[in-house]
CSV table of C-alpha atoms in Angstrom, one decimal:
chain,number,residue,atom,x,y,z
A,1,UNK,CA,26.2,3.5,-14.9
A,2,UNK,CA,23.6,6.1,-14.0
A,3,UNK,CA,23.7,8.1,-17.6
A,4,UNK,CA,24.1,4.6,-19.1
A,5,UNK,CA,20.8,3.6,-17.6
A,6,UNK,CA,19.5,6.8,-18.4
A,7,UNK,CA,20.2,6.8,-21.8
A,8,UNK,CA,19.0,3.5,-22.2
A,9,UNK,CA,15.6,4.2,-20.6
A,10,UNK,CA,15.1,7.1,-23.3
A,11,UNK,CA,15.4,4.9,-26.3
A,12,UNK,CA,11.5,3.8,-26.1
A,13,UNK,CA,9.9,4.7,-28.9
A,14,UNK,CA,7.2,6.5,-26.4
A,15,UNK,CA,9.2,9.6,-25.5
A,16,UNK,CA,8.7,11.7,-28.7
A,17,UNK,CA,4.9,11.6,-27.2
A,18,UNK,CA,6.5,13.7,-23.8
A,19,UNK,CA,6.3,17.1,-23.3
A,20,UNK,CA,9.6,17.6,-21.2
A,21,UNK,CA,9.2,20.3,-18.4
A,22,UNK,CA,12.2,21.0,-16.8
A,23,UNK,CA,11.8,20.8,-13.0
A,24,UNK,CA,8.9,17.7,-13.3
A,25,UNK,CA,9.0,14.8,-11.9
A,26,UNK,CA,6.4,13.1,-14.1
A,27,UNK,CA,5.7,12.5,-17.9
A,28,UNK,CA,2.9,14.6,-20.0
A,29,UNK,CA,1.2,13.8,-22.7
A,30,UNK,CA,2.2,15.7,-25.7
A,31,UNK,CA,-1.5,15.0,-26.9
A,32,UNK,CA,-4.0,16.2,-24.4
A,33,UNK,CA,-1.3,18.0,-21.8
A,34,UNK,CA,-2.1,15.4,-18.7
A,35,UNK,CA,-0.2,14.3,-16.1
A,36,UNK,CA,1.0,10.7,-16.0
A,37,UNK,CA,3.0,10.0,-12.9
A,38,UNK,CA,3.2,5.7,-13.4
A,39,UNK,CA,6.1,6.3,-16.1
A,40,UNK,CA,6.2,5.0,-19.9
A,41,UNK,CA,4.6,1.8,-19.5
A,42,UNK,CA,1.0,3.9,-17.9
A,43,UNK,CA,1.8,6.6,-20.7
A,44,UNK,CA,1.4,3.7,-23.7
A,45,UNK,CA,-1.9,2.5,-22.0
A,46,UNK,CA,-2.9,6.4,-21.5
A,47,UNK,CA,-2.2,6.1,-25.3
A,48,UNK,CA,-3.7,3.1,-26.3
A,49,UNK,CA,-6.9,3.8,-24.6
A,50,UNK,CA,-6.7,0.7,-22.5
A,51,UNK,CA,-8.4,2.4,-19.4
A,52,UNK,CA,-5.6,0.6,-17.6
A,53,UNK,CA,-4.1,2.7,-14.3
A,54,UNK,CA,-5.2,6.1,-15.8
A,55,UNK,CA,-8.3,7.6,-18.5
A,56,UNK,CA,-7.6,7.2,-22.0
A,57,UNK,CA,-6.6,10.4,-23.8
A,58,UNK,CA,-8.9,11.4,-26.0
A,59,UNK,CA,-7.0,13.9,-28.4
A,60,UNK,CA,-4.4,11.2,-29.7
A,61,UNK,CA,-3.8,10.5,-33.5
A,62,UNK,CA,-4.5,7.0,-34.6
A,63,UNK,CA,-1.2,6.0,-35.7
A,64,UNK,CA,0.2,7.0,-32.3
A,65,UNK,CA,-2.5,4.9,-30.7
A,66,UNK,CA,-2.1,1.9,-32.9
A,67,UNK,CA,1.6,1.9,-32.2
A,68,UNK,CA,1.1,1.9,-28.3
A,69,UNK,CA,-1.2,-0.3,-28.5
A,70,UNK,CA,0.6,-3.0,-30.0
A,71,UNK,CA,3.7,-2.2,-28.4
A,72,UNK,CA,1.4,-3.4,-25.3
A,73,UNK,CA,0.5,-6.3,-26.9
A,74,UNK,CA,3.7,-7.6,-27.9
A,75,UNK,CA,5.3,-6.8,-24.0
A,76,UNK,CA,2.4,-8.9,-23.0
A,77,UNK,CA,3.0,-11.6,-25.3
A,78,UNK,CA,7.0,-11.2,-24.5
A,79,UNK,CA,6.1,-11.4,-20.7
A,80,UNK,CA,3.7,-14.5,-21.0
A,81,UNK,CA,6.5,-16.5,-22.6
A,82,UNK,CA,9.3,-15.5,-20.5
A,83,UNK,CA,7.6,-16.9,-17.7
A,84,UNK,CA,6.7,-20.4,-19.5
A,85,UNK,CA,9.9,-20.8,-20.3
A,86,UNK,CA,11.2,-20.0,-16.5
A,87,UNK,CA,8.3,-22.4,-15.6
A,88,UNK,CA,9.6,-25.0,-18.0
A,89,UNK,CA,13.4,-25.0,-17.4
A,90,UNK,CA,12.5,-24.6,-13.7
A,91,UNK,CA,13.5,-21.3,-12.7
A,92,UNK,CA,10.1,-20.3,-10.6
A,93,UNK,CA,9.0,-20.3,-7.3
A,94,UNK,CA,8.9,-24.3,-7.2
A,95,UNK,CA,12.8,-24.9,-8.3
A,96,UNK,CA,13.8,-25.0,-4.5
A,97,UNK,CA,11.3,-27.7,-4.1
A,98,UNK,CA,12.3,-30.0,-6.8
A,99,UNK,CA,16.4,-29.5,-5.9
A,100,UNK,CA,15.4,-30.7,-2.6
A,101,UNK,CA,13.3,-33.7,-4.4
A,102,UNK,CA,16.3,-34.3,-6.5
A,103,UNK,CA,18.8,-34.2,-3.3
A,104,UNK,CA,16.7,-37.3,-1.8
A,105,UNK,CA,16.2,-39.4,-4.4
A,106,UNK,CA,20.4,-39.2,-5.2
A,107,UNK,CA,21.2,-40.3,-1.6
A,108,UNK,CA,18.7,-43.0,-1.8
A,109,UNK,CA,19.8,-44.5,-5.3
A,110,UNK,CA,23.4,-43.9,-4.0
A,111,UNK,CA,22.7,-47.6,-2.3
A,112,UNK,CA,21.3,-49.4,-4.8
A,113,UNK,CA,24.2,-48.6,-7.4
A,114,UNK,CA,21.1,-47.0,-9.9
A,115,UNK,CA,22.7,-43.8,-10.2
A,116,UNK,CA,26.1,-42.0,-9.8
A,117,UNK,CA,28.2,-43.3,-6.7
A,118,UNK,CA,28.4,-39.9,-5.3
A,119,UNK,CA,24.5,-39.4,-4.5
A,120,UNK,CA,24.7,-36.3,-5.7
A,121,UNK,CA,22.1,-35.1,-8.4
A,122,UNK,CA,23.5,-35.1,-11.6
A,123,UNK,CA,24.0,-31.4,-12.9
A,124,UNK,CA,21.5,-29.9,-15.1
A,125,UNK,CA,21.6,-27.4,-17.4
A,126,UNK,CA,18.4,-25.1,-19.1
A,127,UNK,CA,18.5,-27.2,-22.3
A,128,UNK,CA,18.3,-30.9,-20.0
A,129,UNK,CA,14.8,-29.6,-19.7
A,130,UNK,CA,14.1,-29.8,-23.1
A,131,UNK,CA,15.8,-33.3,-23.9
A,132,UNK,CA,14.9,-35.2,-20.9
A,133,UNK,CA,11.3,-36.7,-20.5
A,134,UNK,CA,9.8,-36.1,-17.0
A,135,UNK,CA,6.0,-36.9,-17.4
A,136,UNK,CA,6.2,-36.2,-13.7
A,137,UNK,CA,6.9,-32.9,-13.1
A,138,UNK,CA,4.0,-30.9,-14.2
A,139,UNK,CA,2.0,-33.0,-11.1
A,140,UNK,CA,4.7,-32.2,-9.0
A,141,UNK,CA,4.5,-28.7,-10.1
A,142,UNK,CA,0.8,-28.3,-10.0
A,143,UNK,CA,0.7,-29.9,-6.3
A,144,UNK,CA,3.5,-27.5,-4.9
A,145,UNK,CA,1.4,-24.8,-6.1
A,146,UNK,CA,-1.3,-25.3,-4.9
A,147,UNK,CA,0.4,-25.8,-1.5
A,148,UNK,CA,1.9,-22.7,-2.5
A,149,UNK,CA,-1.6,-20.8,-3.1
A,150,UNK,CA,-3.0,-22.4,0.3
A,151,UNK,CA,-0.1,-20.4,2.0
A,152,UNK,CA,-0.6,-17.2,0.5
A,153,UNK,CA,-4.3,-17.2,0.7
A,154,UNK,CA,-3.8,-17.9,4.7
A,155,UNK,CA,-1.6,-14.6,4.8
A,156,UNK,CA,-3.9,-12.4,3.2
A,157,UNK,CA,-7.1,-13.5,5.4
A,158,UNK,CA,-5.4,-13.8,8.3
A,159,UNK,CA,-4.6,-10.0,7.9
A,160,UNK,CA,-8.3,-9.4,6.7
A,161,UNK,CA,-9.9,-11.3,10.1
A,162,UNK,CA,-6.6,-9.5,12.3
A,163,UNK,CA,-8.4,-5.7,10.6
A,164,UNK,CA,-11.9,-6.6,11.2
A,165,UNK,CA,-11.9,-5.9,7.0
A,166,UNK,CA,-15.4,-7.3,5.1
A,167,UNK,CA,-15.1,-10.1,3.1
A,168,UNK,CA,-16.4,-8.0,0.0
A,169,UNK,CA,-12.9,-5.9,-0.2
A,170,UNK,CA,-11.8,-8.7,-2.3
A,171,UNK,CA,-14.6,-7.2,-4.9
A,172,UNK,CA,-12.9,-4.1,-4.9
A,173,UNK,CA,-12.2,-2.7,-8.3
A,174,UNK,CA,-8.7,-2.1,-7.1
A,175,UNK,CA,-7.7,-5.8,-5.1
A,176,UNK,CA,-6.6,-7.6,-7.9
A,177,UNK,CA,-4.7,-4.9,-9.6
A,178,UNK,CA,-2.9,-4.7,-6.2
A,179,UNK,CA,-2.3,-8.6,-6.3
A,180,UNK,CA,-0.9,-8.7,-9.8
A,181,UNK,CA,1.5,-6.1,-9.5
A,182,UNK,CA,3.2,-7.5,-5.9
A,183,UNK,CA,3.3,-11.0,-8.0
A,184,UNK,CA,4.8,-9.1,-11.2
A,185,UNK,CA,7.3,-7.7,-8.9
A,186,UNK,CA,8.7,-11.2,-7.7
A,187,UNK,CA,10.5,-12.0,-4.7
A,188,UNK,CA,12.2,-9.4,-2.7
A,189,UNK,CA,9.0,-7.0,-3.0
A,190,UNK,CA,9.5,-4.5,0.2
A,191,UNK,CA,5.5,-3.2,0.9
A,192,UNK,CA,4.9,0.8,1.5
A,193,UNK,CA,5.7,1.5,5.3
A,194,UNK,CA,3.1,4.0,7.1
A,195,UNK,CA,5.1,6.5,6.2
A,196,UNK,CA,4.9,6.6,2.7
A,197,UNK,CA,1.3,5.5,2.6
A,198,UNK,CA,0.2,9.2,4.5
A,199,UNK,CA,3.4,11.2,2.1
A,200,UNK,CA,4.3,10.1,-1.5
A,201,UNK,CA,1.7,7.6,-2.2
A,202,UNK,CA,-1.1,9.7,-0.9
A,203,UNK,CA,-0.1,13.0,-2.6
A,204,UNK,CA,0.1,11.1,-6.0
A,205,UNK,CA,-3.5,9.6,-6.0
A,206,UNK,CA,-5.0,12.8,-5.0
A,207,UNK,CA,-3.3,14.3,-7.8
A,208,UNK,CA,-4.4,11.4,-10.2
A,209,UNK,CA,-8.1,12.1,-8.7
A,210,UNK,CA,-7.6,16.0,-9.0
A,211,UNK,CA,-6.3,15.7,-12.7
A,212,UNK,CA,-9.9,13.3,-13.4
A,213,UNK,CA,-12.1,15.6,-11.6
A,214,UNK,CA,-10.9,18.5,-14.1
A,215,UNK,CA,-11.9,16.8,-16.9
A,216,UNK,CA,-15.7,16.1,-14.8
A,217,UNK,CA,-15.6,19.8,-14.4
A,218,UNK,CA,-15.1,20.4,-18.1
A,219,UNK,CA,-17.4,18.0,-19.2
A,220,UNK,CA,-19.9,19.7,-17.0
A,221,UNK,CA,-19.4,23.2,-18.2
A,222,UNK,CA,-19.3,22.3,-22.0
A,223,UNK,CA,-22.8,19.7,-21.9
A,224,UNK,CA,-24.5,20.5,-18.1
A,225,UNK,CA,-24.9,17.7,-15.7
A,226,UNK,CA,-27.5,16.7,-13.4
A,227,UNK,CA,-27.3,16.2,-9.8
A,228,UNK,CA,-28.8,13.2,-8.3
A,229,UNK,CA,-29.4,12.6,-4.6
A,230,UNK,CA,-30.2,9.0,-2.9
A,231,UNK,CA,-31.3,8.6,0.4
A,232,UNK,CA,-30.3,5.1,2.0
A,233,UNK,CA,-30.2,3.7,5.4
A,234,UNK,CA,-27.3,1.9,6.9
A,235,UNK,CA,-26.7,-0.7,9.4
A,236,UNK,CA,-26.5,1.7,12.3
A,237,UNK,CA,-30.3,2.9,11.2
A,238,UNK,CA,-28.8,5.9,10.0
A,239,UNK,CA,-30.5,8.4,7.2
A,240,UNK,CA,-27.5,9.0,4.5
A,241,UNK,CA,-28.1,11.3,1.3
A,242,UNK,CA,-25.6,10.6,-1.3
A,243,UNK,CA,-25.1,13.1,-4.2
A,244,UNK,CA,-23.5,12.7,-7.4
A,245,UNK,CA,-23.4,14.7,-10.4
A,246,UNK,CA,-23.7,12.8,-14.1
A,247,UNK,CA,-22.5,13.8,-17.5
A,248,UNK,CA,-21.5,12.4,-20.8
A,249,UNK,CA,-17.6,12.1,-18.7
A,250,UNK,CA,-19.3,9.4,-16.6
A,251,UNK,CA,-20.6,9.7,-12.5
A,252,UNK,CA,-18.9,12.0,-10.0
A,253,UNK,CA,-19.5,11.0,-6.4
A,254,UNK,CA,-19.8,14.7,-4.6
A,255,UNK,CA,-20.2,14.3,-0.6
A,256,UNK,CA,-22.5,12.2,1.3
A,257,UNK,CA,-24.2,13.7,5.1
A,258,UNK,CA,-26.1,11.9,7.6
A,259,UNK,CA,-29.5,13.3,7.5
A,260,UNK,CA,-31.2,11.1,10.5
A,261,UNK,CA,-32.1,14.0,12.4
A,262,UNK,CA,-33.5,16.2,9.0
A,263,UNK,CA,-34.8,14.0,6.6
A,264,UNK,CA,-37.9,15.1,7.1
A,265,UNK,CA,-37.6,18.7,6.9
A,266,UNK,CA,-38.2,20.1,3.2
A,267,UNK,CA,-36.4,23.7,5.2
A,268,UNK,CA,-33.3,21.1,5.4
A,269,UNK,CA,-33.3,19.2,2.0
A,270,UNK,CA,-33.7,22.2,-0.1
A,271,UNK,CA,-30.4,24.0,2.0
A,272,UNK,CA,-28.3,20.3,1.0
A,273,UNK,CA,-29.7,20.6,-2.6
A,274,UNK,CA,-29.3,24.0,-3.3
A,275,UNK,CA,-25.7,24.2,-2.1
A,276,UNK,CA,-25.1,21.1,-4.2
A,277,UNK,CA,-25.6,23.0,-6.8
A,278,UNK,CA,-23.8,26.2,-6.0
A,279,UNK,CA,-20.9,24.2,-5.5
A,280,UNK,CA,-20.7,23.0,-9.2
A,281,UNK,CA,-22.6,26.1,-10.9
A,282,UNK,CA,-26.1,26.8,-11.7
A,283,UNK,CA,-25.3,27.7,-14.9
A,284,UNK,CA,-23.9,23.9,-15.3
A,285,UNK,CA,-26.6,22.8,-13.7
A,286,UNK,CA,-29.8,21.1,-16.6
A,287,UNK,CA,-31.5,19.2,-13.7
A,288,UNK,CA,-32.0,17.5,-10.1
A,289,UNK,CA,-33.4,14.2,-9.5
A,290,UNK,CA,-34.4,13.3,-6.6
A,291,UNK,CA,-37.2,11.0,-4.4
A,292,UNK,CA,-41.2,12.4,-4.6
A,293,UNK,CA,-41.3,12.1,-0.9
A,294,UNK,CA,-43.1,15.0,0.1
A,295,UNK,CA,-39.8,16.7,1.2
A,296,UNK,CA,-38.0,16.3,-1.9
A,297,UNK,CA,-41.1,18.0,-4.0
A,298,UNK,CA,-41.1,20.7,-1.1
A,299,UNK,CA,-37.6,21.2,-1.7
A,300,UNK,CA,-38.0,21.1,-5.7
A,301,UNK,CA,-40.1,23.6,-6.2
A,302,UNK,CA,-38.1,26.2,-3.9
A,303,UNK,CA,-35.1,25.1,-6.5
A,304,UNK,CA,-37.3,26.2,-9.1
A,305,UNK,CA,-38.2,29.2,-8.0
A,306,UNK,CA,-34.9,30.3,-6.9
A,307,UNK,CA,-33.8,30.2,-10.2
A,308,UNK,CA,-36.6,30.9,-12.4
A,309,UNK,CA,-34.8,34.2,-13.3
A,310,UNK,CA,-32.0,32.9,-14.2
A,311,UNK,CA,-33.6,30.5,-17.0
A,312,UNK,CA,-35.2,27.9,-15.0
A,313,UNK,CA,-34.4,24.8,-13.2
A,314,UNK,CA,-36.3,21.0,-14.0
A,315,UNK,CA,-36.3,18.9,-11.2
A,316,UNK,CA,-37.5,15.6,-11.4
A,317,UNK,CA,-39.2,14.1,-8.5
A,318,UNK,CA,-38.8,10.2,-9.0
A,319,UNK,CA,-40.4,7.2,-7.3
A,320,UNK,CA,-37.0,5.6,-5.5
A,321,UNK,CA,-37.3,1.9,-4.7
C-alpha cells in the first residue's frame, strides 16, 4: 500500500521541477536551488509566484510558472465545488443536525397517519437532494451555522482571555492562515502538543527564516542596503532602538535593545550603530538613517569618520515624528 501510495504521489506533473537529493527530507527547486519543506502543493505556489507559505522564485521559466499556476487555480476551483456539493447533498458539519430534525418530525407524523407508519425518516439518497424541493433548508442551514460560528468563536477567546493574549493577534499576518488550514483539515484535526512546537515545528521555521535571510544577505551584497534605526517608547516608559536593514529584497528586522539608561549618550549610540553595521559589512553598507537628535548627529559623524578611508559613509540625520 505504501509503494502504491508512493507511486501515486509522484505522478504530479510538479516533480520534474525537484532536484532529488538522496538523504533529504524536503523538495528543492530545480530553478533557484531552495528549500521547500510544505511538499508539492507549497512548491507550485513557490512556482507560481503566489507569495503563498514561502517567496516566489525568481529564476523560473514562464511556461513552468504558467502551468503551476493554473494547476492552482483549477485545485481551487475543484475544492470550491466539492464542498458545495457536500453542502448541497448534506454531507457537512450540519448533516447531524438535520437527521436529528428529520428523526422528530417522523415520530410526530407517525400519529397523524401523514407519513410512513413506522416514524422513521424515509431513506435518502445524494441524488433526493437534487429532486426534492426543500425551500427550507438553506434557513435551517444558515441558522445552525451561525450557532455553529457562535461556538467556535467562544473557544478561541476564551483561550485568548485564559493567556492574557491582546486582542490585536487576530491582525496577525499569520491568524487566518492558521484558521483556514485547521478548517481545511476537517474533523479529526489533532493540534501540535508542546513537544513538537519546541522540536520539528520550530526547527523548520527557523530554517524557512534562515533560507529568506540568505537571499536579504545577497541582495545586500549585490545593491548595498541602508540601516535604519527608530527609537520608540513602550508602555513600561522604556527607550527601545529598533534597527532594520532595507534593500530592493524588502525590510530585514535586525535586533532591537532597551536604551532607557543610554539614549542620551552619543559614546553609546555610535557603539549600537557601528556594530550594526559590522555585523552586515561596511562594504554592504550605502547609508544610515537615523533621528537628528543631537546624539544621533554625534554618533553620525563618528560613523563617518571611521570610515572615511574606506570610501565614505552618508548618514542621514532625519527629523522622526
Amino acid at each position: 500500500m505504501s509503494s502504491s501510495d508512493s507511486k501515486n504521489s509522484r505522478k504530479d506533473f510538479v516533480w520534474k521541477y525537484v532536484i532529488e537529493v538522496s538523504g533529504e527530507q524536503y523538495l528543492r527547486c530545480k530553478f533557484c536551488d531552495q528549500r521547500c519543506t510544505g511538499g508539492v502543493n507549497r512548491l507550485k505556489h513557490h512556482l507560481a509566484g503566489t507569495h503563498h507559505g514561502m517567496k516566489p522564485c525568481n529564476k523560473v521559466s514562464e511556461d513552468a510558472r504558467l502551468e503551476c499556476k493554473e494547476a492552482l487555480a483549477n485545485f481551487k476551483d475543484q475544492k470550491t465545488k466539492r464542498n458545495e456539493l457536500l453542502q448541497e447533498i448534506g454531507m457537512g458539519p450540519t448533516s447531524m443536525h438535520e437527521s436529528a430534525l428529520s428523526k422528530t418530525i417522523g415520530t410526530l407524523g407517525s400519529g397523524s397517519g401523514s407519513v410512513s407508519g413506522s416514524g422513521e425518516p424515509i431513506p435518502r439518497g445524494p441524488m433526493d437532494k437534487f429532486t426534492t424541493s426543500q425551500p427550507r433548508q438553506s434557513t435551517l442551514n444558515s441558522k445552525w451555522k451561525q450557532e455553529e460560528r457562535k461556538e467556535v468563536c467562544r473557544k478561541i477567546g476564551r483561550f485568548i482571555y485564559s493567556k492574557g493574549l491582546p486582542f490585536n493577534t487576530v491582525n496577525d499576518p499569520y491568524w487566518f492562515p492558521m484558521i483556514d488550514v485547521v478548517a481545511n483539515f476537517g474533523p479529526g484535526f489533532k493540534p501540535p502538543s508542546m513537544h513538537e512546537l519546541r522540536t520539528w515545528i520550530l526547527k523548520e521555521e527557523v530554517n524557512d527564516l534562515s533560507i529568506i535571510m540568505e537571499d536579504h544577505k545577497k541582495a545586500w551584497k549585490q545593491y548595498g542596503c541602508s540601516i535604519m534605526s527608530d527609537g520608540w517608547t513602550d508602555g513600561k516608559s522604556r527607550c527601545l532602538i529598533n534597527f532594520l536593514v532595507n534593500s530592493p529584497a524588502g525590510t530585514w528586522f535586525m535586533k532591537s535593545i532597551d536604551a532607557s539608561d543610554t539614549i542620551k549618550n552619543g559614546e553609546n549610540m555610535f557603539k549600537y550603530l557601528d556594530e550594526v553595521v559590522e555585523e552586515i559589512g561596511e562594504e554592504n553598507v550605502v547609508q544610515v538613517i537615523t533621528d537628528n537628535a543631537s546624539n544621533y548627529m554625534n554618533a553620525g559623524m563618528r560613523l563617518m569618520e571611521k570610515r572615511v578611508d574606506y570610501g565614505g559613509l552618508l548618514v542621514l540625520l532625519i527629523a522622526l515624528i
